[in-house]
Amino acid sequence: HSYDNRYAGHKVIRLIPKSEEEALALKSVSHQLKVDLWQPSSISYVSEGTITDVRVTQNASRTLLAFLQKTNIQYKVLIEDLQKAVENENSVHTQRNRR
Amino acid sequence: SLSEYNYEVYHSLEDIQSWMHYLNQTQPSLVQVFSIGRSFEGRPLLIIQLGRKSQVYKRAVWIDCGIHAREWIGPAFCQWFVKEAILTYKTDPAMRKMLNHLYFYIMPVLNVDGYHFSWTHDRFWRKTRSRNSKFRCRGVDANRNWKVKWCDEGASADPCDDTYCGPFPESEPEVKAVANFLRKHRKRIRAYLSFHAYAQMLLYPYSYKHATIPNFSCVEFAAHKAVKALRSVHGIRYRHGPASQTLYVSSGNSMDWAYKNGIPYSFAFELRDTGYFGFLLPEMLIKPTCTETMLAVKNITMHLLKNCP
């Protein structure tokens, strides 16, 4: 596995806060869960309507998804299995070369 | 040969630098590769001067890729651009005109340490790999480290943040080396193009404030034509406009710095996609992404040569 399988269970989730209250809640939970922000580049940019993509570990994803469902914040799982996506990025030829 | 190198896969830093040295040896009439310094970890910072060699004064266009380590489609495009330019020099009148009248200074990987780290350890690393004994976290955001409203809105003073601006402007040797080169050649360099991912946007200054640049009409028209040309290839839509409005306000970035330092036409591309793959754009999408972007870059360059003061 690429990168020693370190991305197994990781997900990339898209969040779109519908209000400033939701944005504040997202900022707080993102900080707590130490998400990797894919876009925007800084959590300070997140406000109402901001398309926010975060990468979370397996454990963090359970907590985050539960939080989003509880607070009814709109979300979509962009990448369900990040390890698979990392491996699919490269062709078989490139993977062989990397190994 | 030039055509045997695979431009439709992502390459390690070592491969990219070997390819550059190979070009230097085999394409002497159009290519000269040189180093502008060393990275924090001691790697050479290599630039390709691309264009017909001439004793006559020539204006130039600067292109850099790989400021952010995990945005691999950037370096892939820089390599594609060089390949296309060389291969079509004799057959494409527009390319021939560009390479005869201009030099392109292309830096396929600006953040060499970060790119290598993302290749070998952490695919989603963004920053440089500099270390400061005072802090437990490594790296500086190489696109927040330029001296233009440094460490203001959109940048962080926390070394552990991904948008860390650094201990002072141009603290990163990579940023310092490029800044020095651009300062030295700023009278010749007419355009600055920087390649990032992902958002599908073509941006121009300002990023650090909400204001209109003095040469707005020429820049906006160039951007408008470029995204129209880009869309004509595969139907992919790019938004365009001032970075502060189209994306968000961020201070200390290279595009604003280049503009402030006298390079009149400064752009940043955010390449494919818009989030389906994000940073993990599959290799099979390298060709369509680079083909459409190539047309946009040619369009901008030709427009600036012909229509802008």
XYZ file of C-alpha atoms in Angstrom:
408
model
C 0.000 0.000 0.000
C 1.122 3.531 -0.743
C 2.367 5.545 2.226
C 2.257 2.439 4.442
C -1.524 2.510 4.342
C -1.575 5.548 6.630
C -4.685 6.981 4.974
C -6.805 3.890 5.564
C -10.177 4.978 6.931
C -9.573 8.657 6.211
C -12.336 10.571 4.498
C -12.699 13.902 2.752
C -15.950 15.632 3.645
C -17.490 18.755 2.103
C -19.342 21.041 4.492
C -21.394 24.095 3.641
C -22.552 26.054 6.685
C -25.927 27.697 6.154
C -25.443 30.363 8.833
C -22.752 32.078 10.840
C -23.703 29.954 13.826
C -23.054 26.804 11.842
C -19.779 28.237 10.567
C -18.671 28.955 14.132
C -19.611 25.445 15.205
C -17.649 23.984 12.291
C -14.602 26.045 13.140
C -14.727 24.807 16.685
C -15.170 21.139 15.856
C -12.529 21.327 13.093
C -10.047 22.697 15.578
C -10.898 20.009 18.139
C -10.611 17.182 15.642
C -7.449 18.611 14.039
C -8.819 18.215 10.528
C -6.652 18.770 7.468
C -8.300 21.654 5.628
C -8.243 21.147 1.864
C -10.246 24.253 1.080
C -10.278 27.042 1.930
C -6.678 27.319 3.033
C -7.513 28.772 6.432
C -10.342 27.984 8.832
C -10.759 31.715 9.366
C -12.291 31.974 5.902
C -15.166 29.665 6.770
C -18.439 31.559 7.002
C -21.992 31.177 5.778
C -21.995 29.496 2.385
C -18.262 28.713 2.270
C -17.526 25.424 0.532
C -15.284 23.703 3.056
C -13.439 20.462 2.340
C -11.777 18.655 5.244
C -9.755 15.474 5.516
C -10.356 13.531 8.702
C -8.967 10.341 10.177
C -11.183 7.323 10.672
C -11.856 8.090 14.324
C -12.408 11.759 13.714
C -14.782 11.053 10.839
C -17.148 9.152 13.147
C -17.190 12.051 15.579
C -17.551 14.651 12.844
C -20.340 12.848 10.995
C -22.255 12.321 14.210
C -21.857 16.021 14.992
C -23.021 17.067 11.527
C -26.070 14.851 11.663
C -26.946 16.072 15.127
C -26.622 19.746 14.164
C -28.195 19.264 10.722
C -25.255 20.887 8.952
C -25.206 20.147 5.228
C -22.398 17.823 4.237
C -21.297 15.402 1.546
C -18.606 12.742 1.689
C -16.357 13.548 -1.264
C -13.884 10.746 -0.780
C -15.137 7.756 1.197
C -11.878 5.823 1.184
C -8.860 8.096 0.973
C -6.286 5.307 0.868
C -7.977 3.876 -2.203
C -8.062 7.329 -3.791
C -4.343 7.798 -3.100
C -3.600 4.502 -4.789
C -5.901 5.244 -7.718
C -4.139 8.523 -8.324
C -1.175 6.689 -9.755
C -1.229 4.266 -12.610
C -0.026 0.726 -12.015
C 3.227 1.668 -13.730
C 3.864 4.573 -11.369
C 2.974 2.500 -8.335
C 5.462 -0.137 -9.415
C 8.155 2.493 -9.875
C 7.449 3.988 -6.466
C 7.738 0.604 -4.812
C 14.337 11.383 -25.850
C 12.042 14.244 -24.982
C 9.038 12.283 -26.199
C 9.969 9.124 -24.258
C 9.639 10.859 -20.882
C 6.124 10.184 -19.659
C 4.316 13.491 -19.187
C 1.092 11.770 -18.157
C 2.316 10.481 -14.826
C 3.490 12.220 -11.669
C 7.229 12.107 -11.125
C 9.498 12.132 -8.134
C 11.623 15.209 -7.573
C 14.703 13.249 -8.608
C 13.090 12.286 -11.896
C 12.012 15.858 -12.574
C 15.480 17.235 -11.918
C 17.099 14.497 -14.040
C 14.705 15.401 -16.829
C 15.728 19.050 -16.532
C 19.423 18.174 -16.773
C 18.667 15.950 -19.755
C 16.909 18.827 -21.520
C 19.828 21.097 -20.764
C 22.162 18.734 -22.584
C 19.939 17.833 -25.514
C 18.107 21.085 -26.351
C 20.860 23.703 -26.324
C 19.183 25.996 -28.847
C 16.055 26.453 -26.723
C 16.879 25.398 -23.172
C 19.268 26.457 -20.467
C 18.930 25.056 -16.949
C 20.514 26.804 -13.998
C 20.234 26.975 -10.238
C 19.143 30.064 -8.308
C 20.025 28.720 -4.877
C 19.432 25.895 -2.425
C 16.427 24.839 -0.448
C 16.355 24.545 3.342
C 17.377 20.890 3.050
C 20.091 21.694 0.539
C 18.426 20.747 -2.729
C 19.154 22.816 -5.859
C 16.459 25.259 -6.958
C 16.425 24.725 -10.706
C 15.026 27.005 -13.380
C 14.561 26.327 -17.088
C 15.207 29.259 -19.382
C 13.128 28.392 -22.434
C 13.362 30.359 -25.663
C 15.522 30.914 -28.687
C 18.929 31.991 -27.470
C 19.596 35.542 -28.439
C 22.118 38.299 -27.781
C 19.318 40.790 -28.248
C 17.361 41.993 -25.227
C 14.266 39.818 -24.755
C 11.345 40.237 -22.446
C 10.386 37.292 -20.289
C 7.533 35.422 -18.636
C 8.022 33.695 -15.269
C 6.147 30.459 -14.512
C 6.350 28.586 -11.236
C 4.677 25.405 -10.073
C 4.692 23.478 -6.824
C 4.643 26.312 -4.273
C 2.378 24.045 -2.248
C 3.773 20.553 -1.997
C 0.591 18.503 -2.340
C -0.612 20.244 -5.515
C 1.072 17.809 -7.869
C -0.826 18.786 -11.006
C 1.163 22.047 -10.952
C 4.608 20.496 -11.550
C 2.994 18.110 -14.033
C 1.787 21.127 -15.990
C 5.148 22.868 -15.872
C 6.774 19.805 -17.414
C 3.998 19.554 -19.994
C 4.456 23.185 -20.956
C 8.157 22.755 -21.597
C 7.589 19.601 -23.616
C 4.893 21.189 -25.763
C 6.917 24.316 -26.340
C 9.925 22.380 -27.582
C 7.974 19.871 -29.639
C 5.843 22.492 -31.385
C 8.445 25.212 -31.831
C 8.913 24.395 -35.497
C 5.295 23.589 -36.363
C 3.248 26.094 -34.357
C 3.677 29.705 -35.521
C 2.310 31.084 -32.231
C 4.749 29.054 -30.168
C 7.604 29.962 -32.460
C 6.773 33.630 -32.129
C 6.607 33.368 -28.333
C 9.908 31.530 -28.004
C 11.613 33.848 -30.491
C 10.419 37.032 -28.834
C 10.439 35.985 -25.186
C 12.201 33.869 -22.667
C 10.121 31.724 -20.342
C 11.661 31.152 -16.937
C 10.035 28.009 -15.633
C 10.446 26.602 -12.153
C 8.751 23.192 -12.216
C 9.010 22.706 -8.446
C 9.515 25.734 -6.232
C 8.974 23.966 -2.904
C 11.379 21.116 -3.585
C 11.667 19.903 0.006
C 7.923 19.876 0.493
C 7.317 18.104 -2.804
C 9.833 15.410 -1.927
C 8.241 15.017 1.502
C 4.778 14.695 -0.029
C 6.144 12.077 -2.439
C 7.807 9.992 0.253
C 6.020 10.559 3.560
C 2.906 12.679 3.722
C 0.894 13.054 0.531
C -1.004 16.051 1.939
C 1.902 18.141 3.166
C 1.571 21.770 2.032
C 4.343 23.859 3.491
C 8.126 23.995 3.182
C 10.230 21.816 5.476
C 12.160 24.488 7.300
C 12.834 24.018 10.987
C 13.096 26.519 13.791
C 14.474 25.317 17.113
C 11.993 27.548 18.957
C 8.973 25.698 17.595
C 7.847 22.086 17.568
C 6.198 22.305 14.127
C 7.988 22.485 10.798
C 7.416 24.378 7.635
C 6.159 27.709 6.365
C 3.443 28.383 3.823
C 5.538 29.462 0.842
C 2.591 31.478 -0.446
C 2.304 33.570 2.726
C 5.995 34.338 3.088
C 6.324 37.167 0.559
C 6.765 40.772 1.595
C 3.365 42.174 0.674
C 1.229 42.919 3.701
C 3.027 40.000 5.229
C 1.268 37.943 7.916
C -1.939 39.892 7.724
C -5.405 38.583 6.879
C -5.480 35.011 5.620
C -2.098 34.095 7.103
C -1.292 32.637 10.484
C 1.416 33.436 13.009
C 1.126 29.928 14.440
C 4.003 27.712 13.221
C 1.739 24.661 13.425
C -0.833 26.107 11.013
C -0.787 25.320 7.321
C -0.891 29.035 6.473
C 2.011 29.958 8.765
C 3.630 33.094 7.375
C 7.074 32.387 8.766
C 9.222 34.226 11.317
C 9.792 37.101 8.849
C 9.197 37.825 5.127
C 11.324 35.754 2.756
C 12.497 33.602 5.646
C 12.281 30.589 3.371
C 15.373 30.178 1.183
C 13.160 29.049 -1.691
C 11.078 32.211 -1.526
C 14.174 34.363 -1.076
C 15.880 32.808 -4.103
C 12.899 33.374 -6.376
C 12.329 36.884 -5.034
C 15.965 37.751 -5.679
C 15.765 36.444 -9.229
C 12.557 38.344 -9.960
C 13.961 41.538 -8.450
C 17.101 41.228 -10.560
C 15.171 40.696 -13.794
C 11.988 42.629 -13.097
C 12.475 45.093 -15.939
C 12.492 42.234 -18.440
C 9.807 40.062 -16.850
C 6.419 41.106 -18.155
C 4.249 38.372 -16.694
C 4.221 36.192 -13.607
C 2.202 32.951 -13.643
C 1.902 30.641 -10.643
C 0.193 27.259 -10.720
C -1.767 25.754 -7.855
C -4.715 23.411 -7.297
C -7.570 22.922 -6.808
C -10.472 25.219 -7.643
C -10.525 25.788 -11.423
C -9.871 29.512 -11.301
C -7.704 32.091 -12.989
C -6.890 34.833 -10.508
C -5.144 38.178 -10.634
C -4.325 40.841 -8.035
C -5.149 41.910 -5.533
C -5.381 39.066 -3.109
C -4.494 41.050 0.010
C -7.101 43.769 -0.397
C -10.372 44.588 -2.082
C -9.259 47.081 -4.710
C -8.970 47.306 -8.487
C -5.545 47.196 -10.084
C -4.572 50.155 -12.329
C -4.226 47.976 -15.451
C -7.452 46.133 -14.777
C -8.879 46.274 -18.294
C -5.959 44.565 -20.004
C -5.559 41.979 -17.253
C -9.273 41.204 -17.037
C -9.574 40.885 -20.811
C -6.550 38.571 -20.940
C -8.064 36.414 -18.200
C -11.465 36.385 -19.854
C -10.002 35.249 -23.173
C -7.826 32.664 -21.463
C -10.675 30.922 -19.637
C -12.771 31.026 -22.793
C -9.968 29.325 -24.695
C -9.485 26.826 -21.887
C -13.161 25.931 -21.922
C -13.099 25.396 -25.687
C -10.872 22.333 -25.284
C -12.906 20.049 -22.986
C -15.750 22.259 -21.782
C -14.243 22.807 -18.338
C -15.358 26.041 -16.717
C -12.887 28.198 -14.836
C -13.938 31.244 -12.883
C -11.743 34.301 -13.182
C -11.265 37.581 -11.407
C -9.397 39.364 -8.620
C -8.287 36.819 -6.047
C -9.756 38.722 -3.090
C -13.244 38.493 -4.600
C -13.065 35.256 -6.552
C -11.324 33.187 -3.903
C -10.577 34.961 -0.590
C -8.359 37.597 0.890
C -4.851 36.369 1.609
C -1.730 38.342 2.337
C 1.910 37.618 1.615
C 1.416 35.691 -1.604
C 3.703 35.580 -4.623
C 1.209 36.877 -7.182
C 0.630 40.113 -5.238
C 4.339 40.479 -4.532
C 5.249 40.104 -8.204
C 2.688 42.741 -9.143
C 3.796 45.137 -6.423
C 7.398 44.705 -7.575
C 6.716 45.902 -11.060
C 5.663 42.821 -13.015
C 2.552 44.238 -14.658
C 0.720 41.014 -15.502
C 0.485 38.628 -12.598
C -1.783 35.604 -12.452
C -2.389 32.533 -10.351
C -4.048 29.457 -11.784
C -5.966 27.063 -9.583
C -6.092 23.973 -11.777
C -8.470 21.006 -11.762
C -10.625 19.933 -10.184
C -13.286 21.398 -7.860
C -13.248 18.688 -5.211
C -14.261 15.328 -6.633
C -10.613 14.241 -6.561
C -9.161 17.363 -4.989
C -5.396 17.059 -4.708
C -5.574 13.446 -5.915
C -6.259 14.219 -9.565
C -5.710 10.860 -11.304
C -2.906 10.580 -13.815
C -5.369 9.942 -16.627
C -6.579 13.537 -16.162
C -3.109 15.060 -16.482
C -3.296 15.235 -20.270
C -6.704 16.973 -20.572
C -5.872 19.338 -17.715
C -2.522 20.290 -19.209
C -3.840 20.573 -22.764
C -6.528 23.059 -21.814
C -4.202 24.997 -19.505
C -1.557 25.167 -22.229
C -4.035 26.955 -24.459
C -4.896 29.402 -21.692
C -1.235 30.217 -21.068
C -0.509 30.687 -24.776
C -3.553 32.904 -24.996
C -2.458 35.099 -22.085
C 1.078 35.365 -23.450
C 0.005 36.256 -26.983
C -2.544 38.756 -25.689
C 0.043 40.454 -23.532
C 2.563 40.531 -26.389
C 0.128 42.069 -28.835
C -2.402 44.089 -26.884
C -1.091 45.244 -23.548
C 1.390 48.051 -22.948
